[in-house]
Tab-separated table of C-alpha atoms in Angstrom:
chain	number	residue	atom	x	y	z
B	1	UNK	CA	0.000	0.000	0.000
B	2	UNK	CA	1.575	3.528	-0.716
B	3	UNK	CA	0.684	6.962	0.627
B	4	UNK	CA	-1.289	9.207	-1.837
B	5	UNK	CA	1.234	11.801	-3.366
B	6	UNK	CA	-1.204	13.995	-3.869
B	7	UNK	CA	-0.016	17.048	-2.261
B	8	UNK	CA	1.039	19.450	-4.129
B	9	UNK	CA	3.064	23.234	-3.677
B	10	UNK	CA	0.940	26.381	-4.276
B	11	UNK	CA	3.987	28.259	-5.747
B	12	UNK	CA	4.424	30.831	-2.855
B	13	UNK	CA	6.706	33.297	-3.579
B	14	UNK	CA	10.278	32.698	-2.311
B	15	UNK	CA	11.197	34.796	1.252
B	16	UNK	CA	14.499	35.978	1.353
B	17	UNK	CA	15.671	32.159	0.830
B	18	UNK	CA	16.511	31.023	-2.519
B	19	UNK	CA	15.957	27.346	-2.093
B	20	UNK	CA	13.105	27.376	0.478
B	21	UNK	CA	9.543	27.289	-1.440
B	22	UNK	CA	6.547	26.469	0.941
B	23	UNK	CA	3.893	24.190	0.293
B	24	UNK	CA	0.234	25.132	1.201
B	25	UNK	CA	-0.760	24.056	4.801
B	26	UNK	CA	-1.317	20.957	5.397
B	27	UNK	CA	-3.073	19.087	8.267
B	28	UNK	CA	-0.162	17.115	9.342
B	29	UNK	CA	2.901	15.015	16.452
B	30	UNK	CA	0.962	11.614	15.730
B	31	UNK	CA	1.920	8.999	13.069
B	32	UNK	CA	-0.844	8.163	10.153
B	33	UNK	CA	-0.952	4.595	8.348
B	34	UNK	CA	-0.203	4.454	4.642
B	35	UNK	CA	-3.500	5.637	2.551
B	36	UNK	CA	-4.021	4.192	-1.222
B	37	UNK	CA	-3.084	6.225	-3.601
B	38	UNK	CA	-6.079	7.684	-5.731
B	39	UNK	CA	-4.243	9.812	-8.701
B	40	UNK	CA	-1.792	12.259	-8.805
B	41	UNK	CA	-1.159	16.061	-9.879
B	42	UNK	CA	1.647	16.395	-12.503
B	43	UNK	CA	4.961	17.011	-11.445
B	44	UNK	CA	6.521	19.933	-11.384
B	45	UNK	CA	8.834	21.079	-13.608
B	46	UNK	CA	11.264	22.856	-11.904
B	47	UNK	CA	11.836	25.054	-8.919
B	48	UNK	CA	11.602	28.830	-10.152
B	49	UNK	CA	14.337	30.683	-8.446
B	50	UNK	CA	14.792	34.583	-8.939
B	51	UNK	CA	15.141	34.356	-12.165
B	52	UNK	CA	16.369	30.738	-12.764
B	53	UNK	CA	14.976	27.469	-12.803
B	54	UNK	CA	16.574	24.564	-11.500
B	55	UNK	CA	15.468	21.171	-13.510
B	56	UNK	CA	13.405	18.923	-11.003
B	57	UNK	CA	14.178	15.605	-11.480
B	58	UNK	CA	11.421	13.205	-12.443
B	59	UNK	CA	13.203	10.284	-13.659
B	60	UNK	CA	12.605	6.952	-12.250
B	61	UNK	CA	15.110	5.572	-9.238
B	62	UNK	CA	14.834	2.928	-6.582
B	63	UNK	CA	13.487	5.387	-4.169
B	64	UNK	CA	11.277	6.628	-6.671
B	65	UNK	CA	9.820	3.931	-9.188
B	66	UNK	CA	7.388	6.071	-11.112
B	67	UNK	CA	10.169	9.016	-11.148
B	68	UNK	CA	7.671	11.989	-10.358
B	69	UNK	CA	9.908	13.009	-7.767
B	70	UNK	CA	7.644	12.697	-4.577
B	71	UNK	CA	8.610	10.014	-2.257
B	72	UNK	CA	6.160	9.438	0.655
B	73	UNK	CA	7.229	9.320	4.099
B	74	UNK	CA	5.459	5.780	5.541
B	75	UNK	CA	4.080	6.438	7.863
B	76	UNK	CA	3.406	10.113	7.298
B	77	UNK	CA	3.895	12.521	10.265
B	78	UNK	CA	0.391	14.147	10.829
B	79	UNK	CA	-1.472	16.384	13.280
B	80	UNK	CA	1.996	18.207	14.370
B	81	UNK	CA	0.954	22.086	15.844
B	82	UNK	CA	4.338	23.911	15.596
B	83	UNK	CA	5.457	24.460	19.219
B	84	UNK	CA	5.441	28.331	20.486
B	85	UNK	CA	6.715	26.998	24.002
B	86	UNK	CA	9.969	28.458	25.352
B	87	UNK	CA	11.420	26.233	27.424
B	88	UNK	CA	13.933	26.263	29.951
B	89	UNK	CA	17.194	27.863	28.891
B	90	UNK	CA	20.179	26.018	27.354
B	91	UNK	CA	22.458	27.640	25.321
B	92	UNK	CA	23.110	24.759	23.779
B	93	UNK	CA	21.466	21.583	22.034
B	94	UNK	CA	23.418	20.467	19.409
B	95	UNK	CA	25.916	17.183	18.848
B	96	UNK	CA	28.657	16.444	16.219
B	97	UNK	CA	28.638	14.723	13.235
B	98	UNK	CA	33.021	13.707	12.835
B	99	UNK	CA	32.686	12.674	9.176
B	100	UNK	CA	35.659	12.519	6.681
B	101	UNK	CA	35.704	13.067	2.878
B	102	UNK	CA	35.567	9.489	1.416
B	103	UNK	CA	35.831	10.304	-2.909
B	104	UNK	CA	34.565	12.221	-5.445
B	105	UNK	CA	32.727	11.812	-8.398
B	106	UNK	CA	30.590	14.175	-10.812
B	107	UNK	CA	27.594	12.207	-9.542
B	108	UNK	CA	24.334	13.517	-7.248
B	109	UNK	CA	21.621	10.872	-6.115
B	110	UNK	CA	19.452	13.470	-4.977
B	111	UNK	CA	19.607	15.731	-8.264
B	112	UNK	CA	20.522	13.406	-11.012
B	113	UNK	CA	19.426	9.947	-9.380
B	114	UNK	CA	20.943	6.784	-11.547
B	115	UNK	CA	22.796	8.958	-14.261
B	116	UNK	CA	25.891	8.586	-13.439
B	117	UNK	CA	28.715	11.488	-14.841
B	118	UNK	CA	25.725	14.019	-15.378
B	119	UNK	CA	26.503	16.637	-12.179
B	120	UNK	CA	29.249	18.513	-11.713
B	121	UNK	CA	32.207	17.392	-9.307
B	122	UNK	CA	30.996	16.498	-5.637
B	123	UNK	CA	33.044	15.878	-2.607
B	124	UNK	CA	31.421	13.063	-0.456
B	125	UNK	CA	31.519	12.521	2.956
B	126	UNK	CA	30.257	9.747	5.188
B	127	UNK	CA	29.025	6.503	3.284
B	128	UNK	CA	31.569	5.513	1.286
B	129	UNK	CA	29.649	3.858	-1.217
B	130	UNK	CA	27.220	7.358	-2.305
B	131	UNK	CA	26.937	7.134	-6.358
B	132	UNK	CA	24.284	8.075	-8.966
B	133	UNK	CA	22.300	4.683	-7.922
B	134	UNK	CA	22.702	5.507	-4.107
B	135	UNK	CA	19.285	5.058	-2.538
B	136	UNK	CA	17.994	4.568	1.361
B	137	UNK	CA	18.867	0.436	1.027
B	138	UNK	CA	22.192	0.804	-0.225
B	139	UNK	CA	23.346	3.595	2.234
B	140	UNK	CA	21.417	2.395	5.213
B	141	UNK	CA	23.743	-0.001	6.898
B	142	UNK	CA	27.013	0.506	4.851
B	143	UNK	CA	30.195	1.661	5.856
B	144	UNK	CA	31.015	5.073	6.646
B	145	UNK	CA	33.823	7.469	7.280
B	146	UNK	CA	32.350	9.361	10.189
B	147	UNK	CA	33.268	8.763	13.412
B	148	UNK	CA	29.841	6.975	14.529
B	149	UNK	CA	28.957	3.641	12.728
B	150	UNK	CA	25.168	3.929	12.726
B	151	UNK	CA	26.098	7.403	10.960
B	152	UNK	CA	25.689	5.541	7.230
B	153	UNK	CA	24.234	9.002	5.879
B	154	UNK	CA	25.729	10.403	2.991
B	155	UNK	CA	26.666	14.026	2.957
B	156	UNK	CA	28.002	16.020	0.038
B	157	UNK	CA	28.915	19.385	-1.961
B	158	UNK	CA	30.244	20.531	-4.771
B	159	UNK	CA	34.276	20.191	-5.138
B	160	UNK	CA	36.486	22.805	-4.368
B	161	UNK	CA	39.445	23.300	-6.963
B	162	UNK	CA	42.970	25.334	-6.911
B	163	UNK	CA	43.123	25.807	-10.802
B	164	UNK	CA	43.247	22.198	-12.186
B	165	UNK	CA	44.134	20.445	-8.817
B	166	UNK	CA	41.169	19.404	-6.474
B	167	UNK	CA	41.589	20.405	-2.911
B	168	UNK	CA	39.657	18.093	-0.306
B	169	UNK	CA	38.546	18.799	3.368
B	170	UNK	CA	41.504	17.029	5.245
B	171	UNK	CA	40.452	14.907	8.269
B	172	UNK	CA	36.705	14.984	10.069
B	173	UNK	CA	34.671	17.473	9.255
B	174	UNK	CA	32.225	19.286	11.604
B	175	UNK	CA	28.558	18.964	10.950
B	176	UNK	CA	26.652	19.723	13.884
B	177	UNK	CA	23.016	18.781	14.380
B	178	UNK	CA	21.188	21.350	16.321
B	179	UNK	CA	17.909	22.809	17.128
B	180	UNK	CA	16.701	25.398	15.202
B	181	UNK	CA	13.775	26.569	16.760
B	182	UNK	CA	13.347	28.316	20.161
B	183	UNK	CA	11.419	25.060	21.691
B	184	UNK	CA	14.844	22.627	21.245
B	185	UNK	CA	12.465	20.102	23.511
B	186	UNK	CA	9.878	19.472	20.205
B	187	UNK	CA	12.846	18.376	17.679
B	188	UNK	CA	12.208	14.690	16.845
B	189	UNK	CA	14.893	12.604	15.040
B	190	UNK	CA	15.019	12.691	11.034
B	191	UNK	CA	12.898	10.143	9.167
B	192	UNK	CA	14.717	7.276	7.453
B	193	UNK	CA	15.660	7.893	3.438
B	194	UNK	CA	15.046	11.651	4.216
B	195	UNK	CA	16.691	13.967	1.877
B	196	UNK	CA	17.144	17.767	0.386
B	197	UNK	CA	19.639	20.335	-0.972
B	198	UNK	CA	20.631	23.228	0.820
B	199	UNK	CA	21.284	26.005	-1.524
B	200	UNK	CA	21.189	26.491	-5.371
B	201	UNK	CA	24.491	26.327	-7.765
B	202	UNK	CA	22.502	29.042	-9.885
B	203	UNK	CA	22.223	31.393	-6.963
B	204	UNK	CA	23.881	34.837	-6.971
B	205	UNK	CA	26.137	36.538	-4.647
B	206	UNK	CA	22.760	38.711	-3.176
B	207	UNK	CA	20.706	35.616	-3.405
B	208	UNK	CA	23.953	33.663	-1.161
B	209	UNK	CA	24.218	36.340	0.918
B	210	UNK	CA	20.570	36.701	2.049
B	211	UNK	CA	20.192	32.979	2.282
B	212	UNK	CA	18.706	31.917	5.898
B	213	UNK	CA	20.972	29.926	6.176
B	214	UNK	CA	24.093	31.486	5.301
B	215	UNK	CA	25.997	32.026	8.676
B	216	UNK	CA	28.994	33.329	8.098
B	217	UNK	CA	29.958	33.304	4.243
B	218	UNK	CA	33.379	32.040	3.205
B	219	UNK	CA	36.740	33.034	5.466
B	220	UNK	CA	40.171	32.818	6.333
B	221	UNK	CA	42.176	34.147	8.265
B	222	UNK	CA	40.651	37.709	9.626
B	223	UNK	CA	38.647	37.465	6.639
B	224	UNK	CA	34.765	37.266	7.277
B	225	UNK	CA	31.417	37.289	5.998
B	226	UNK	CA	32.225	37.025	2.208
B	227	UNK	CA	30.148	35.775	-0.347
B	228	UNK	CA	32.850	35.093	-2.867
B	229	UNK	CA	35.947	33.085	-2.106
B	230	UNK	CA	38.613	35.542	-1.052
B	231	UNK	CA	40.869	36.448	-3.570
B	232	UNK	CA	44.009	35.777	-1.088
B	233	UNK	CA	44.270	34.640	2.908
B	234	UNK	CA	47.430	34.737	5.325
B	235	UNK	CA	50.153	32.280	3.939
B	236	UNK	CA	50.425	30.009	7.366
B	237	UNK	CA	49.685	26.646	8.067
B	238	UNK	CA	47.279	27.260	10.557
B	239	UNK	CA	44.821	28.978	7.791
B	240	UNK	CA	42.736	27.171	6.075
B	241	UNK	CA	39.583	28.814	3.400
B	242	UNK	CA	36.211	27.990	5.844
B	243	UNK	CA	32.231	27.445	5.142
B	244	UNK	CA	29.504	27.438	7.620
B	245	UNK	CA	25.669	26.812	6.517
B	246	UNK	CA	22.344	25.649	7.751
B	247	UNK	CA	20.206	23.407	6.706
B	248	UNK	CA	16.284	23.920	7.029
B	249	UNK	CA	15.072	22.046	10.090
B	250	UNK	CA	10.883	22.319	9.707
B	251	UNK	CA	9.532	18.961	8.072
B	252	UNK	CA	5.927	18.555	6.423
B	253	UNK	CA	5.562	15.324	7.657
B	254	UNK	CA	4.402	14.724	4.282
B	255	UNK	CA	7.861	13.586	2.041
B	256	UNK	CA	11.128	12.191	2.110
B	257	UNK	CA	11.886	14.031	-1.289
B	258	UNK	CA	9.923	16.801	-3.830
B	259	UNK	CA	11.077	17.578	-7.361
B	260	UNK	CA	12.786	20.481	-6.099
B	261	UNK	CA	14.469	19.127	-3.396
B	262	UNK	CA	13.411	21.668	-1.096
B	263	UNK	CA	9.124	22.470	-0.617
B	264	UNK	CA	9.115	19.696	1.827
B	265	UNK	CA	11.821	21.364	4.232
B	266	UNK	CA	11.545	25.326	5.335
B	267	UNK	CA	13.262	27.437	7.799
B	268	UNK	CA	11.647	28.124	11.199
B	269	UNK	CA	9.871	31.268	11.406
B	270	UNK	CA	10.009	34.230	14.123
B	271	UNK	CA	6.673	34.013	16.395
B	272	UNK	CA	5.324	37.202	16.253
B	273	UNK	CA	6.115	39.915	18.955
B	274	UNK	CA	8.918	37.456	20.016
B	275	UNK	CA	12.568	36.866	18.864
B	276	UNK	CA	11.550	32.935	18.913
B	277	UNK	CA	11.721	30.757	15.937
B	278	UNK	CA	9.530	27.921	15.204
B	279	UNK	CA	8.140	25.936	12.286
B	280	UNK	CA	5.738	27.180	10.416
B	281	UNK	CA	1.965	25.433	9.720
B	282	UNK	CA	2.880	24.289	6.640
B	283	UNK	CA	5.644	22.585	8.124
B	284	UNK	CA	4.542	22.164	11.419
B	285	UNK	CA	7.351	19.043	12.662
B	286	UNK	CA	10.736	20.056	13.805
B	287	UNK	CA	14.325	18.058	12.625
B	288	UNK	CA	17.150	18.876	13.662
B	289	UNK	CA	19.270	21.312	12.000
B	290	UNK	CA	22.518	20.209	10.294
B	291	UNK	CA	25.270	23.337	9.915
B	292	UNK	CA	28.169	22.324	7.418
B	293	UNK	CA	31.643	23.769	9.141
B	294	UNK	CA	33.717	22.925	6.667
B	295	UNK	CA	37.516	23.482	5.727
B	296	UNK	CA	39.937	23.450	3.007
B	297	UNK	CA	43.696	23.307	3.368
B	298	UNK	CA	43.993	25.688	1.328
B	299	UNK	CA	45.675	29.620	1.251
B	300	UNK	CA	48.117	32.509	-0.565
B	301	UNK	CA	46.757	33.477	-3.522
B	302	UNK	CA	43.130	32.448	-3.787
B	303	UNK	CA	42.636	33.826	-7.476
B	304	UNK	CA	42.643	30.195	-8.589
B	305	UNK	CA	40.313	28.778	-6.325
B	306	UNK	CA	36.713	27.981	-7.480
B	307	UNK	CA	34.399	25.216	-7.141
B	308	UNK	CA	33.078	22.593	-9.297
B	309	UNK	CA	29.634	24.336	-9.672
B	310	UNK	CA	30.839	28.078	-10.160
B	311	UNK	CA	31.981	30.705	-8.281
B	312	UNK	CA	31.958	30.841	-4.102
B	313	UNK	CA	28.501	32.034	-4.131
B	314	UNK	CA	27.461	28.727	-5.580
B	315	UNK	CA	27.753	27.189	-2.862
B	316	UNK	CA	25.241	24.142	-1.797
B	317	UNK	CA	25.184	21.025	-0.362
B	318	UNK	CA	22.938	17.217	-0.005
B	319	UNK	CA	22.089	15.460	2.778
B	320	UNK	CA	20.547	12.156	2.088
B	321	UNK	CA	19.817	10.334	6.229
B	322	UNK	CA	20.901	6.765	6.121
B	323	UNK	CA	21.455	7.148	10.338
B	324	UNK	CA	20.528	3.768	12.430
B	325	UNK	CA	17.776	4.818	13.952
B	326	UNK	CA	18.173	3.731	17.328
B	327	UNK	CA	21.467	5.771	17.505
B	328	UNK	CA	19.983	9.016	15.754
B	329	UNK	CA	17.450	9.159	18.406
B	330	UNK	CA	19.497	8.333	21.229
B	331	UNK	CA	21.969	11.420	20.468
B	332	UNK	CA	18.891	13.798	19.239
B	333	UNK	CA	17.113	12.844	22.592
B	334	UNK	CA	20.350	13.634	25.089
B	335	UNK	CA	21.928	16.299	23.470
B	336	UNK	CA	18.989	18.242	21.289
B	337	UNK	CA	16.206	17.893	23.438
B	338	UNK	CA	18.574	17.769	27.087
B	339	UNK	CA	19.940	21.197	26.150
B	340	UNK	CA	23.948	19.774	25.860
B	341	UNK	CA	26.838	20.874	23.554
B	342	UNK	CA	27.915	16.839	22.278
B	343	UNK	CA	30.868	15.827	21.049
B	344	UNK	CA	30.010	12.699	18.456
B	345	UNK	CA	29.860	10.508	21.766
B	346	UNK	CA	26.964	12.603	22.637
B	347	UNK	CA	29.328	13.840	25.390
B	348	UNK	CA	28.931	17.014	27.003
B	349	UNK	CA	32.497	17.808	28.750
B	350	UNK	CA	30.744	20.913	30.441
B	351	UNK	CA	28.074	18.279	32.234
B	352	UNK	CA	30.294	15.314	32.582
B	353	UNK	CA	27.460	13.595	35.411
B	354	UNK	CA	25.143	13.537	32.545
B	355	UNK	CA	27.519	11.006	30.654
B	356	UNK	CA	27.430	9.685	26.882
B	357	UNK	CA	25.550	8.466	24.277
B	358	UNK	CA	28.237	6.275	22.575
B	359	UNK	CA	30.544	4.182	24.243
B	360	UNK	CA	34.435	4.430	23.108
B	361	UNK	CA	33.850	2.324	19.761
B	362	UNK	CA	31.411	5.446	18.908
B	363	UNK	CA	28.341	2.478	19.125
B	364	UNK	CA	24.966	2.463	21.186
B	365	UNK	CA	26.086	0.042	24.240
């Protein structure tokens, strides 16, 4: 039996976010059963984007087997009111994702799924399997270079190049999960075989810069808040050319995946007459919210340095959740929801009594 993809995206106008498009609201904290599907709207085409459109892909894929693009969360997530509490505060409620760049490949499961060679060049991180014919059974399970086994996800971006030579992130990379609405208490753990894209390769440097979640642009050394890559940073081997942004964190219950790769996801909201975030109706169920901190070994003259998919302000990166499940919610539940800053143990140095998640392997005892 498979959930009715019927829902569709009203074309609201894009915010100040380039990649976020809401859908309509939809009536979706409890968990539904799988409805038959009764028909379906035509898929759409492509996400319009101030003045570009980005091809949705509606091909056919393991995940997807009549390739409109909308893949059904089973269950769906339904009857979620976005939480306007303000709980008790905690400055922080976040833990670390420690995963390495594994290879690279002009592949993207997400955009291109089973054409293989049709992206340009991503760096991958985490599962070291992730291809053009990646989908949630071949990830979920498989090895992985971050720290945590049960952390199978597959994480990518486009590569980063010093003239002809590719540069890769040396080492673990951060990528913190964190709340990203006011009420950290009311962020549940991602669905499997979730997945979306964070940014747009055809975005400009405005369109980068007023991006929600653009944090602190490109930098290096005493270098900050750029939108382009710099065109030189300090010559010393502790500098190194860094990226921070965030990922939506407001889920519509509804879909792992859209055409677009981006109405079912959206950035919390500010409640009105407040300085608190939270989802909004349309979707009403909060994720956590993963921030890329990456960084490139990489410095002098910069003039060179561009990546795979344009210039800095090009930006973007996939997430694609292939996380055990037991673990995800394990680390979400200690760390997000208890208000800790986690290491990838789910340790909190600054509240040692409240222990860790993982034990030394990085595993759930």
């Amino acid at each position: 039996m498979r959930v009715s993809k019927r829902v569709r995206s009203r074309g609201l106008p894009a915010l100040l976010v380039s990649t976020a498009l809401l859908v309509g609201a939809l009536s979706v904290g409890t968990v539904a059963t799988a409805a038959p599907e009764s028909g379906k709207a035509p898929a759409a085409s492509g996400s319009v984007h101030a003045g570009h459109v980005m091809a949705a892909s509606t091909r056919a894929s393991g995940d997807d087997p009549d390739g409109d693009g909308y893949i059904p969360a089973v269950p769906q997530v339904t009857g979620v009111t976005p939480s306007d509490r303000t709980p008790p505060p905690a400055y922080f409620h976040e833990f670390q994702a420690n995963c390495s760049a594994t290879h690279t490949a002009p592949d993207d499961p997400i955009v291109y799924p089973g054409q293989p060679g049709k992206s340009h060049d991503h760096t991958f991180m985490g599962n070291r399997s992730t291809n053009a014919h990646s989908t949630t059974g071949s990830l979920y399970g498989g090895a992985t270079a971050c720290k945590a086994p049960a952390d199978a996800s597959a994480y990518w971006m486009p590569s980063l190049f010093k003239g002809d030579q590719k540069v890769l992130p040396v080492g673990p990379q951060v990528i913190y999960y964190k709340s990203g609405v006011t009420d950290y208490t009311s962020v549940r753990p991602f669905p499997k075989g979730l997945r979306f894209v964070v940014g747009d390769p055809m975005q400009t440097a405005g369109e980068f810069r007023a991006h929600k979640g653009f944090v602190e642009g490109w930098e290096c050394g005493d270098s900050f808040f750029n939108t382009d890559i710099p065109a030189s940073c300090p010559s010393r081997p502790d500098v190194q050319l860094n990226l921070r942004m965030q990922a939506p964190s407001c889920w519509d219950g509804k879909y792992l995946d859209t055409p677009d790769h981006r109405s079912h996801m959206a950035y919390p909201v500010v409640k009105p007459g407040t300085n608190d975030n939270m989802c909004p109706a349309s979707h009403p169920v909060a994720l956590p919210m993963i921030e890329f901190k990456m960084a490139w070994p990489v410095n002098g003259d910069m003039s060179q340095v561009r990546l795979a998919s344009g210039r800095g302000y090009s930006f973007h990166y996939d997430f694609f959740n292939a996380w055990e499940e037991r673990t995800l919610k394990a680390l979400v539940d200690h760390c997000v929801v208890g208000g800790l800053q986690c290491d990838a143990r789910g340790y909190d140095e600054t509240h040692p009594q409240k222990g860790a998640v993982l034990n030394a392997d990085y595993r759930l005892p």
